[in-house]
Coordinates of C-alpha atoms and ligand atoms in Angstrom, one line a residue:
X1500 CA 0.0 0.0 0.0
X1501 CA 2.6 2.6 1.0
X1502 CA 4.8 1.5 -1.7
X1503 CA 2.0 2.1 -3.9
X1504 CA 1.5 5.8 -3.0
X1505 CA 5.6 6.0 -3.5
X1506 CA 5.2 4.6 -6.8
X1507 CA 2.3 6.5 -8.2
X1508 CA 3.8 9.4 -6.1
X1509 CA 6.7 9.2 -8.0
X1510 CA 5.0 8.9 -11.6
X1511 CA 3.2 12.0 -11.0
X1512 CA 6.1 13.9 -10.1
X1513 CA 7.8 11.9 -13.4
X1514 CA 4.3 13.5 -15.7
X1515 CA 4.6 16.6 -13.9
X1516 CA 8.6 17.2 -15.0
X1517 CA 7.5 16.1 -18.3
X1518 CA 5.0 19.0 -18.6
X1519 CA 7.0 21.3 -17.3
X1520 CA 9.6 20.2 -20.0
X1521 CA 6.9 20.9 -22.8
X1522 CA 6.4 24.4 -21.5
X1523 CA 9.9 25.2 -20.3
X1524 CA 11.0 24.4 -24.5
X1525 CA 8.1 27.4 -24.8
X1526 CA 9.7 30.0 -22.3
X1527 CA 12.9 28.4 -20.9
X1528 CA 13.3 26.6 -18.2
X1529 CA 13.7 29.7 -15.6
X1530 CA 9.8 31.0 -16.7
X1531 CA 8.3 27.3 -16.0
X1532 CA 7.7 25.9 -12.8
X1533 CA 6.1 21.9 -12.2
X1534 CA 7.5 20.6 -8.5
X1535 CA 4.4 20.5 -6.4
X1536 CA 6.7 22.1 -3.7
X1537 CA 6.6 25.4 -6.1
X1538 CA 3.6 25.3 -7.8
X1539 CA 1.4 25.2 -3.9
X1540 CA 1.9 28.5 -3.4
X1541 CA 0.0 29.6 -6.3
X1542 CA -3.1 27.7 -5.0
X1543 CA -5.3 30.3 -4.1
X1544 CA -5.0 34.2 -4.5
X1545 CA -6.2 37.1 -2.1
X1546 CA -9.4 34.8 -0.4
X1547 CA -7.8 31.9 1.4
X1548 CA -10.8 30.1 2.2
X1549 CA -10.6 27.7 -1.3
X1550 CA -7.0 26.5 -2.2
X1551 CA -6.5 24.5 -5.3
X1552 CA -3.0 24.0 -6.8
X1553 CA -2.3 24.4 -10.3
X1554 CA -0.6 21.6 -12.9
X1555 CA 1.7 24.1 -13.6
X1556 CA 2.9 27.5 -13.9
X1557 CA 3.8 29.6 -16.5
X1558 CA 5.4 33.0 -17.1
X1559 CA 5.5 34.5 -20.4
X1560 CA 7.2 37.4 -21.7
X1561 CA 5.2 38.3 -24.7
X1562 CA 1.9 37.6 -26.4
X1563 CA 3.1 34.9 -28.5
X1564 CA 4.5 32.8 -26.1
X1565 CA 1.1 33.1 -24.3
X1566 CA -0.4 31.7 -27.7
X1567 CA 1.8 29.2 -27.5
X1568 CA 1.2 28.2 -24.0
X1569 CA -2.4 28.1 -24.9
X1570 CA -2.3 26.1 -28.0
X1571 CA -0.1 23.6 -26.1
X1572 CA -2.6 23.6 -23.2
X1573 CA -5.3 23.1 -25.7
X1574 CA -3.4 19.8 -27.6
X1575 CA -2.6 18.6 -24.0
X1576 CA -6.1 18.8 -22.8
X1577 CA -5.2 21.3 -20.0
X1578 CA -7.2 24.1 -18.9
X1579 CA -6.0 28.0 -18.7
X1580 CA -6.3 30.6 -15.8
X1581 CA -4.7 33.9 -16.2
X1582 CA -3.1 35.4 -12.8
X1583 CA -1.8 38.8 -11.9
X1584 CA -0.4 39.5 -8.5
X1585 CA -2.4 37.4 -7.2
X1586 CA -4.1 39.8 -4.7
X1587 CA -7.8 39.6 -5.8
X1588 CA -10.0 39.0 -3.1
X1589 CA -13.3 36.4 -4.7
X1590 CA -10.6 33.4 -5.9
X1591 CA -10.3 34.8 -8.9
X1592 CA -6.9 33.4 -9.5
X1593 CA -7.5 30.1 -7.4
X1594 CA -7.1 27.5 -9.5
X1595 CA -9.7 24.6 -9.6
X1596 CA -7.0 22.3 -10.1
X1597 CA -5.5 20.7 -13.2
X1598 CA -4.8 24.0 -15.1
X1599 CA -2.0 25.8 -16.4
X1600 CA -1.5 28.7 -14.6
X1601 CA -0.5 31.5 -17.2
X1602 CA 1.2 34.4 -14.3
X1603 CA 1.3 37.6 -16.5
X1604 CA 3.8 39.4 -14.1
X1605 CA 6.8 39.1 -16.6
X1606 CA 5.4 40.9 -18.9
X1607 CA 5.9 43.9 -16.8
X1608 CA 6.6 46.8 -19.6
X1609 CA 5.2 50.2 -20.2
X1610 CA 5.3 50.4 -23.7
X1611 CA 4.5 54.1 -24.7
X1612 CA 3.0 57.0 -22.5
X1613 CA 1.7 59.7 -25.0
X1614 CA 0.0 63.0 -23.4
X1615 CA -0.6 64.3 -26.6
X1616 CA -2.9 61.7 -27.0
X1617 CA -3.9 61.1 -23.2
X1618 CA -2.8 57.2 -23.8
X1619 CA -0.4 54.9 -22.2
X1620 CA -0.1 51.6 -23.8
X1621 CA 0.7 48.5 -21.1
X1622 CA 1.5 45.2 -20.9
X1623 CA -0.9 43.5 -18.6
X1624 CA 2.0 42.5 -15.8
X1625 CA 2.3 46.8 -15.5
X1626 CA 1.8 47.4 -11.4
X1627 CA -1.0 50.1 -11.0
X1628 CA 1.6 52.6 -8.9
X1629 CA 4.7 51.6 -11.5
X1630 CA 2.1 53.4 -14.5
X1631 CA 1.6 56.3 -11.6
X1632 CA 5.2 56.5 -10.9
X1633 CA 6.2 57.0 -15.0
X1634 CA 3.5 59.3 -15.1
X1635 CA 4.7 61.7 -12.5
X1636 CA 5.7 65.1 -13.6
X1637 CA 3.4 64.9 -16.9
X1638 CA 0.6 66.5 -15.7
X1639 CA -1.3 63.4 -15.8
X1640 CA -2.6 60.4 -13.9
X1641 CA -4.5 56.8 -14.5
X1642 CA -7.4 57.7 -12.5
X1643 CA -8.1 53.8 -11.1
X1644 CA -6.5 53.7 -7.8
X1645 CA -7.2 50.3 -5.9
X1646 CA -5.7 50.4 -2.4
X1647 CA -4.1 47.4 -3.5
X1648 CA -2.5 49.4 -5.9
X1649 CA 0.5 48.8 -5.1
X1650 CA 1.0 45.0 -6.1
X1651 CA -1.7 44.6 -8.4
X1652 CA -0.7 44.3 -12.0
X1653 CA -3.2 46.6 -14.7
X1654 CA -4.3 43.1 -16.4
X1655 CA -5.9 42.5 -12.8
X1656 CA -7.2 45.8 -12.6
X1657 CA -8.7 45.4 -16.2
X1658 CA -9.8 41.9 -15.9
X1659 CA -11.6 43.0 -12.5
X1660 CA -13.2 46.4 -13.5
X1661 CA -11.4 47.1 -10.7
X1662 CA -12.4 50.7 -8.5
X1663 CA -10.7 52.2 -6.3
X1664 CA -11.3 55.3 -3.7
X1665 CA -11.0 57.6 -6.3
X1666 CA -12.9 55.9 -9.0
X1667 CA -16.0 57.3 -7.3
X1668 CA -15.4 60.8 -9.5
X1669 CA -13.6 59.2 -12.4
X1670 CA -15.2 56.0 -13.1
X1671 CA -13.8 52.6 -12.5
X1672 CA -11.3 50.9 -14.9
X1673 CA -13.8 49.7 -17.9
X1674 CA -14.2 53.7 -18.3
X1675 CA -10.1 54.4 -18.4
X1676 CA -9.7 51.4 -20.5
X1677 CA -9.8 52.4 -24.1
X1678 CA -7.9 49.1 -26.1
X1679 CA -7.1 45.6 -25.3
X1680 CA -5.3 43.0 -26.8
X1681 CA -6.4 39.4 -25.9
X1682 CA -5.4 36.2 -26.5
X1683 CA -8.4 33.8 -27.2
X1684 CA -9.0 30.0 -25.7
X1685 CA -7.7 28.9 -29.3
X1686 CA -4.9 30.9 -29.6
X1687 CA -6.4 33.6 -31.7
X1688 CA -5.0 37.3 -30.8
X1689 CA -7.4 39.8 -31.2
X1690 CA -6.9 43.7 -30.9
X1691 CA -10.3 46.0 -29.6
X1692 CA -9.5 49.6 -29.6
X1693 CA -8.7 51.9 -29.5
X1694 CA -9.5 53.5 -32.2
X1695 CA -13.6 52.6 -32.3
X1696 CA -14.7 51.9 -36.2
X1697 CA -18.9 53.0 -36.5
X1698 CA -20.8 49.7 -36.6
X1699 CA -18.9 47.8 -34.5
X1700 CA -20.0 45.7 -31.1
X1701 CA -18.5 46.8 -28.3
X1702 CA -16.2 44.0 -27.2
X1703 CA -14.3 45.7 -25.2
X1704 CA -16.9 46.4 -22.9
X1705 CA -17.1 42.3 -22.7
X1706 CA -13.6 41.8 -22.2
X1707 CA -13.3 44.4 -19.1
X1708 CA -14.2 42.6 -16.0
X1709 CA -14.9 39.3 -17.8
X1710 CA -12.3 37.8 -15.3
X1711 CA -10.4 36.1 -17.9
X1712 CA -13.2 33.5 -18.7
X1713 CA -13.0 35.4 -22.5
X1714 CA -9.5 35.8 -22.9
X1715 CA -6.0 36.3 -21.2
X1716 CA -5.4 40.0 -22.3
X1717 CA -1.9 40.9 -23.2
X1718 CA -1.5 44.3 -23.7
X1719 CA -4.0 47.5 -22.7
X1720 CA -4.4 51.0 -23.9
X1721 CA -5.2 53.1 -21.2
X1722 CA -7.2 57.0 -20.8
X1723 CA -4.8 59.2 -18.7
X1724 CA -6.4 61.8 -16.5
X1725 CA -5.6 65.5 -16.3
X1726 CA -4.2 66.2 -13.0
X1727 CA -6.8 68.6 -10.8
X1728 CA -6.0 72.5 -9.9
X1729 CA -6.2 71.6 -6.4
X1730 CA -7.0 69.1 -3.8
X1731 CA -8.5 69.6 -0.4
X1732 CA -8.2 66.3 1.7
X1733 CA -10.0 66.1 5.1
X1734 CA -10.1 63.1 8.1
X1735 CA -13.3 63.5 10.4
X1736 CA -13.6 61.5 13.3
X1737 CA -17.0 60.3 14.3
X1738 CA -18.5 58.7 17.4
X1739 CA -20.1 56.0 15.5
X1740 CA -20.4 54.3 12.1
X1741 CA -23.5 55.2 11.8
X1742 CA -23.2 58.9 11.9
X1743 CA -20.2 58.6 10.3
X1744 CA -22.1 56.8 7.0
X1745 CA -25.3 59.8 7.3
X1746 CA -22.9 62.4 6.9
X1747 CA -21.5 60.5 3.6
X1748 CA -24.7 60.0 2.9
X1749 CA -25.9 63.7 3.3
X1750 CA -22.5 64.7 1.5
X1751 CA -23.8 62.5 -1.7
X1752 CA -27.3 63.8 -1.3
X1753 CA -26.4 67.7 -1.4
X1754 CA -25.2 67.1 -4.9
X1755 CA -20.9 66.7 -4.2
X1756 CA -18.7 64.2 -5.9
X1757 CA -15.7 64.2 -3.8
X1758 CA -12.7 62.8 -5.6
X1759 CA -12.9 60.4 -2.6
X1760 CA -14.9 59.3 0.2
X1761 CA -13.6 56.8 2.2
X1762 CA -14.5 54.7 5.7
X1763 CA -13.1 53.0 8.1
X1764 CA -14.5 51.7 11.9
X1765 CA -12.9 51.6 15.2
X1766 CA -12.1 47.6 14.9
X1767 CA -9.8 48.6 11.6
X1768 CA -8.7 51.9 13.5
X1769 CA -7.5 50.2 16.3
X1770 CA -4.9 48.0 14.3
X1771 CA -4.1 50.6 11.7
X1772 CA -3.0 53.1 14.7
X1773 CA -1.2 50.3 16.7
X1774 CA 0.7 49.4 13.3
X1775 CA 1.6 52.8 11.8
X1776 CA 0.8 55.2 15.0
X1777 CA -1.2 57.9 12.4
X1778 CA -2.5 59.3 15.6
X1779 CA -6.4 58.6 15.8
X1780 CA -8.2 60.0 19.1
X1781 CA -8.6 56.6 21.4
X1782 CA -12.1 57.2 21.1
X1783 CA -13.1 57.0 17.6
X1784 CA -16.0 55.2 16.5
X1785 CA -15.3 55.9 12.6
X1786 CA -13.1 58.0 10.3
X1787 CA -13.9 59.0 7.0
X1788 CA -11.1 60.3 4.9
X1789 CA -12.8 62.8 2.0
X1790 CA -10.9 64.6 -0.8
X1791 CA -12.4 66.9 -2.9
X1792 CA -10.6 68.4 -5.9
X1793 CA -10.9 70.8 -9.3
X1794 CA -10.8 74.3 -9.1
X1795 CA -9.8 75.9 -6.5
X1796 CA -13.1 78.0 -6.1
X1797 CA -15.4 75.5 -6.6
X1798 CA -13.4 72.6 -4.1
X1799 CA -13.0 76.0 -1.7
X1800 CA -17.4 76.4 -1.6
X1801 CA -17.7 72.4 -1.5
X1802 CA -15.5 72.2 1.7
X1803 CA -17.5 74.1 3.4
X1804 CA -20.3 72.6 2.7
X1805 CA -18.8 69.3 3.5
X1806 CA -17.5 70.2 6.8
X1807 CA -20.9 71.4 8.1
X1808 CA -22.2 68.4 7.4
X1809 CA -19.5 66.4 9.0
X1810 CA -20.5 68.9 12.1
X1811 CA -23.8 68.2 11.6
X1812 CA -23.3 64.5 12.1
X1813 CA -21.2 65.0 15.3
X1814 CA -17.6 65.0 13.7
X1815 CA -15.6 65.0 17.1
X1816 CA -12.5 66.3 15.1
X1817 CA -11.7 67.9 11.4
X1818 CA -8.2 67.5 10.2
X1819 CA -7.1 69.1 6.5
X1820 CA -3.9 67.8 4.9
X1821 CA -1.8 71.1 4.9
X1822 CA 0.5 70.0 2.1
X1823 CA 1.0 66.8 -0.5
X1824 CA 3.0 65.2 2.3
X1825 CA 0.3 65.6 4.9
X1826 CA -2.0 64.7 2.3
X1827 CA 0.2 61.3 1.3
X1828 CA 0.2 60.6 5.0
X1829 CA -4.0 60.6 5.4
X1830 CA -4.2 58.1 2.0
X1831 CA -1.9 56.0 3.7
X1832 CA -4.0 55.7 6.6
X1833 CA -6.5 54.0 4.7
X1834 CA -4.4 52.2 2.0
X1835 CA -2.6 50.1 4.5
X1836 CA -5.6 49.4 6.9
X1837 CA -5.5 46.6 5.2
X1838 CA -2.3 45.6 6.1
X1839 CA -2.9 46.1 9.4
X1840 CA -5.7 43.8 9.9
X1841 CA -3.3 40.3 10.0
X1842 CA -2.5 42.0 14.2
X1843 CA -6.4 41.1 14.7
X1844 CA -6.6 37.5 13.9
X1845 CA -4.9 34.3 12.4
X1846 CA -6.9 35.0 9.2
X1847 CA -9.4 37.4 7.2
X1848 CA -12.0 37.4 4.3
X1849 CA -13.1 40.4 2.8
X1850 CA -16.2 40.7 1.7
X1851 CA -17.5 43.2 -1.0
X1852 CA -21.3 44.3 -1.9
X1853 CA -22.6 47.5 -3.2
X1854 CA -25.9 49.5 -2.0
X1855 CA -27.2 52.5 -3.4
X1856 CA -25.2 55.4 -1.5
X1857 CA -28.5 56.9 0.7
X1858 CA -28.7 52.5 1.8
X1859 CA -25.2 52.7 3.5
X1860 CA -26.3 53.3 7.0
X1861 CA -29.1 50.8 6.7
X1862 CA -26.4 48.2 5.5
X1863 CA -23.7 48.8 8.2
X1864 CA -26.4 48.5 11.1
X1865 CA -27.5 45.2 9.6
X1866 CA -23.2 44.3 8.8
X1867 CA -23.9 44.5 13.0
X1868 CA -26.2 42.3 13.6
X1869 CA -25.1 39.6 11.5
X1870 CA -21.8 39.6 13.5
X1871 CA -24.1 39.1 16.2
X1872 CA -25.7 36.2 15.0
X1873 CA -22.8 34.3 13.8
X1874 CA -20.3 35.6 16.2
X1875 CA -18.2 36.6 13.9
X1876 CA -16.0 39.7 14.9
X1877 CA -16.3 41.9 11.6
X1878 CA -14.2 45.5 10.8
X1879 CA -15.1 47.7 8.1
X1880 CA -13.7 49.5 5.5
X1881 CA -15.4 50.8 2.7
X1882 CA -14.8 53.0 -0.7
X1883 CA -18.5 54.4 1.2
X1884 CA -19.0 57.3 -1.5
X1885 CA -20.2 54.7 -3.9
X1886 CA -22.3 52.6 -1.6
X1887 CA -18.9 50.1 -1.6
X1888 CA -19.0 47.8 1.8
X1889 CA -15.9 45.9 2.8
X1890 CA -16.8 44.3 5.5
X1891 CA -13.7 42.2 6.9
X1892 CA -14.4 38.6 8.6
X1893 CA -11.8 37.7 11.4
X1894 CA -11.2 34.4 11.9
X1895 CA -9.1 31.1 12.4
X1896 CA -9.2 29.3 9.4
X1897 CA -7.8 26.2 10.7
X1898 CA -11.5 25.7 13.0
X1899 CA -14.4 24.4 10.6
X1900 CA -16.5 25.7 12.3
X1901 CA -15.3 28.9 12.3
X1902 CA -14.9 29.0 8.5
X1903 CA -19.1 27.8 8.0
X1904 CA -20.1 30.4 9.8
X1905 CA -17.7 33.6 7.6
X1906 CA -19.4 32.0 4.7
X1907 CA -23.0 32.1 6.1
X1908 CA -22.3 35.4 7.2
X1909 CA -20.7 36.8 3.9
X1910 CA -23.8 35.3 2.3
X1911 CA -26.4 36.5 4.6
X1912 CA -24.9 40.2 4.0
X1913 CA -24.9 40.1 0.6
X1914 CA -28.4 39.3 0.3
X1915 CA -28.7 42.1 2.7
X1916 CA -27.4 44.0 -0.4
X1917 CA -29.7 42.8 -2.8
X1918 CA -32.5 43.4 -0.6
X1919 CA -31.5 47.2 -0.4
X1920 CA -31.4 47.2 -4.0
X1921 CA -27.6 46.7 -4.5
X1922 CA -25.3 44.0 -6.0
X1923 CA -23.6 40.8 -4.9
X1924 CA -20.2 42.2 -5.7
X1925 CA -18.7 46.0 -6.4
X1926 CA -15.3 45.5 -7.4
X1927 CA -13.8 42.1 -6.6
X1928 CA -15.9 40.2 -9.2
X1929 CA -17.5 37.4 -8.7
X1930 CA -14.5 34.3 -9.0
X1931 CA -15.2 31.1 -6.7
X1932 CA -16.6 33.2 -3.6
X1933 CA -20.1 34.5 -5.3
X1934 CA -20.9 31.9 -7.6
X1935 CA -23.6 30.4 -5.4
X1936 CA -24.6 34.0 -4.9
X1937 CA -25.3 34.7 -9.3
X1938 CA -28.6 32.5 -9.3
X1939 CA -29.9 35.2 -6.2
X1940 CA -29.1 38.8 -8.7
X1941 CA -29.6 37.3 -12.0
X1942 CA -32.7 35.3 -13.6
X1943 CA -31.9 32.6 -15.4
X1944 CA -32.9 33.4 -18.7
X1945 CA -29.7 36.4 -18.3
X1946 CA -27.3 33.7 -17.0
X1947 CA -28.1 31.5 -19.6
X1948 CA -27.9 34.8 -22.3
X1949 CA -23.8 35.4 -20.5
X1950 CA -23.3 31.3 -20.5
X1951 CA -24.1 32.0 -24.7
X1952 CA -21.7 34.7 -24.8
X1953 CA -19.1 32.8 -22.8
X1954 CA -19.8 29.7 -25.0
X1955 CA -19.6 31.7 -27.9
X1956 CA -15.9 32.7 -27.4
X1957 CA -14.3 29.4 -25.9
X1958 CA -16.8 26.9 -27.3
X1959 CA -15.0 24.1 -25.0
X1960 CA -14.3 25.9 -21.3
X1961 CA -10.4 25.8 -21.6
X1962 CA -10.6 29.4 -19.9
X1963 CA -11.1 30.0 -16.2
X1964 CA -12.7 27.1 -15.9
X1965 CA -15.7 27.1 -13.1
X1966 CA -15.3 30.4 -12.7
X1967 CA -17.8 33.5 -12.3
X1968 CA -21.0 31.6 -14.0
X1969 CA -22.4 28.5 -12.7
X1970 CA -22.5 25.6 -14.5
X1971 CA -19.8 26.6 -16.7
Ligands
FAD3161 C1 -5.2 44.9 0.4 C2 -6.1 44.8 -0.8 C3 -6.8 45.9 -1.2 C4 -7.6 45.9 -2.3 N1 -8.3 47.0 -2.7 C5 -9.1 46.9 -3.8 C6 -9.7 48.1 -4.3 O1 -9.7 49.2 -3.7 N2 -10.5 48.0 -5.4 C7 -10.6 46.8 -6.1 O2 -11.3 46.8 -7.1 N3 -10.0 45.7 -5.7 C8 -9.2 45.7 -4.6 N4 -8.5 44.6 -4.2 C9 -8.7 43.3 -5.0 C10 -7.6 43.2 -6.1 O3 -6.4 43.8 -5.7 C11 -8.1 43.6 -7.4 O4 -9.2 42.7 -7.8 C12 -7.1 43.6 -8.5 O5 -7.6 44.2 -9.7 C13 -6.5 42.3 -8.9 O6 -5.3 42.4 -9.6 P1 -4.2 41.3 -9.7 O7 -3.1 41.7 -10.6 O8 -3.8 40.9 -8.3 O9 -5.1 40.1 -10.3 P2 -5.3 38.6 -9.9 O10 -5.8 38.5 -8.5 O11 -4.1 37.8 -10.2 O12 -6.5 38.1 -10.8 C14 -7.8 38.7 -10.7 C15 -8.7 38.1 -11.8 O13 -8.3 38.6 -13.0 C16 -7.9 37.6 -13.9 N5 -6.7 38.1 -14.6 C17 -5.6 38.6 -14.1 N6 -4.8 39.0 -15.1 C18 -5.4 38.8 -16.3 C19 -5.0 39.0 -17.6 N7 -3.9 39.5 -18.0 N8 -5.9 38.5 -18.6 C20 -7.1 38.0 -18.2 N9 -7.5 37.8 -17.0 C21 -6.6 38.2 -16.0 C22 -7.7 36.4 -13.1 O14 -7.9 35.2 -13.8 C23 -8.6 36.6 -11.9 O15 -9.9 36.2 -12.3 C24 -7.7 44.6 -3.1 C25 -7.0 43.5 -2.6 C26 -6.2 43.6 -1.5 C27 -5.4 42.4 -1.1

């Protein structure tokens, strides 16, 4: 029996060198690897809870070697799944098992920025803050700004429809995406945008946020922002979430767009000021961090109109950013609260729904009782100007039980959302975590109408297999 296991043990590990061979005559040896010891840590990406590992793992360095890998996946019977950084948050990247794993972080070059034009043309392996990094000093900025920004690759971003905390002014990344090229489950390589001919579908549209189920995209064409004429950037403290998600509310209602509008509560405060040591009042119930910006004159009349509000809702404290370092300092805060949260507990799940905006304090008192129920500790953080909940599970994944009652929970909030009129996801996508959740938001005549489109493009599921539709 146990020499058995050896034996078969040491047949797979025999089949998997031999596919690794295959691929590593592809890309070389150093872009390939098999050994089940390196291929494990690719088993799941951002949401831990469902860990598969791949067959193996590729890195190209162009878009025909990635139509070679899937050509040779296709005559080997293997299935594709396209990865970034790895840092999305629905299992996205988490393999079923059995597939190659096509990692797009080698192809890692910014291939043209042109102002003129307001274009800068990627491959998909770009990091979100390397594009804002070349783009200093130009007057211009890629307006998508996810606080994971800073390891997630723009091919994530773009396969995601990724938002961000400023993408409540600007529009999330299918509105700064103006070309993609892709390369199709058979190989195919096809280019949409950016120049728009009269007549034609809009693909592009499909492709954005598709999750790589239609195509590995290998290089992007991106809409660069002007820079604004000013920024004002504000941190109000509040007692409570709740009055801290009217005033957002109010601010929404009284006809502002601030550039950003973000939320965090005292469960995330604690470990983001124990961590970095911003300085938060011991006290605080909830901080929202707003940014307004445009022209000086009208930002100046919207402050003030923003901090009455925030007084009106019982803002303890207002602090303004007094210059770019300040104001570097306050987005900090909230980028890395993230980071912070692995001081609270052995491990997390992020959740993500959407409600409309005027919902948000409905949703966060019902966020509250659901911890209740399940007895599950949950912080918050949320991109709240859009109606964007994070709410963030603590738990020990290594107890069962622990683990059935996140998912009940996630679930139960989530139809929380729909009830209120919102959505099962707002900018993770839907991956492995809200596929049981698409039958509750769609009918099934308009899953069936997206399993046709889907079908349509890889007639024989070699991409993303099991991924974002069920049943497909
Ligand atoms: C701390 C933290 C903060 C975050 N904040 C935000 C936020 O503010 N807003 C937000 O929207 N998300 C956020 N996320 C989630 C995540 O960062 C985004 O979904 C991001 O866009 C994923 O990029 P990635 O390169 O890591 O992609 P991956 O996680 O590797 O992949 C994500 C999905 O895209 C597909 N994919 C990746 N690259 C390609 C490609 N080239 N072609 C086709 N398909 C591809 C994958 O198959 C997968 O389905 C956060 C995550 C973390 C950990």
């Amino acid at each position: 029996m146990v020499w058995g296991v050896r034996t078969s043990s040491a047949e797979d590990l025999k089949r998997r060198k031999r596919l690794g061979d295959t691929f590593a005559r592809l890309l070389g040896r150093e872009n390939v690897l098999w050994h089940p010891a390196e291929v494990m840590v690719y088993d799941c990406d951002g949401f831990t809870i469902e860990k598969h590992p791949p067959e193996v793992v590729v890195f190209p360095r162009s878009t025909e070697e990635v139509v070679g890998v899937v050509r040779t996946a296709n005559q080997l019977g293997l299935r594709i799944l396209a990865r970034g950084a790895g840092t999305g948050l629905a299992g996205g990247a988490t393999p079923r098992g059995g597939e190659v794993l096509v990692v797009l972080t080698r192809m890692n070059r910014i291939l043209e920025i042109d102002p003129e034009n307001r274009l800068a043309v990627v491959e998909p392996g770009v990091l979100n803050t390397q594009l804002a990094r070349a783009l200093e000093g130009t007057g211009f900025h890629f307006a998508p700004d996810p606080s994971s920004q800073t390891a997630s690759t723009l091919g994530g971003n773009a396969a995601t429809n990724a938002g961000g905390p400023h993408t409540l002014k600007y529009g999330v990344t299918v509105n700064h995406v103006v070309g993609v090229e892709a390369v199709l489950a058979d190989g195919t390589v096809i280019e949409q945008g950016p120049v728009c001919h009269p007549g034609e579908l809009d693909l592009l549209g499909l492709l954005v946020g598709s999750e790589g189920t239609l195509g590995v995209i290998t290089k992007l064409w991106l809409r660069l922002t002007p820079n604004p004429q000013s920024y004002r950037t504000f941190r109000a403290v509040f007692r409570d979430l709740h009055s801290a998600s009217e005033a957002i509310s109010e601010i929404i209602a009284a006809g502002i767009v601030p550039a950003a509008m973000e939320v965090m509560d005292q469960g995330i405060l604690a470990a983001v000021e124990e961590a970095f040591h911003f300085g938060f009042p011991p006290d605080a119930g909830a901080v929202v961090v707003i940014e307004l910006d445009g022209f000086e004159s009208a930002v100046a009349k919207e402050a003030r109109q923003v901090l009455d509000i925030c007084s009106k809702w019982g803002a303890t404290e207002i602090l303004e950013a007094k210059d770019e370092q300040e104001r570097q300092k306050l987005w900090k805060c909230r980028k890395m609260a993230v980071a912070a949260v692995g001081r609270l507990s052995p491990s997390y799940c992020i959740q993500d729904g959407v409600v409309p905006r005027t919902r948000l304090p409905e949703i966060i008192g019902r966020i509250q009782e659901v911890s209740t129920k399940y007895q599950v500790r949950i912080v918050n953080v949320a991109h709240a100007g859009d109606g964007n909940i994070h709410p963030i599970f603590l738990f020990d994944e290594r107890q069962p039980d622990e683990v059935e009652r996140v998912l009940a929970a996630g679930r139960e909030i989530l139809k929380h959302c729909l009830s209120l009129g919102g959505s099962i996801t707002a900018e993770h996508g839907v991956g492995i975590e809200k596929l049981p959740m698409m039958p509750q938001q769609f009918a099934p005549q308009d899953l069936e109408a997206m399993r046709r489109i889907r079908r349509a493009w890889d007639p024989e599921g070699h991409l993303a297999p099991e991924k974002v539709l069920p049943n497909s």
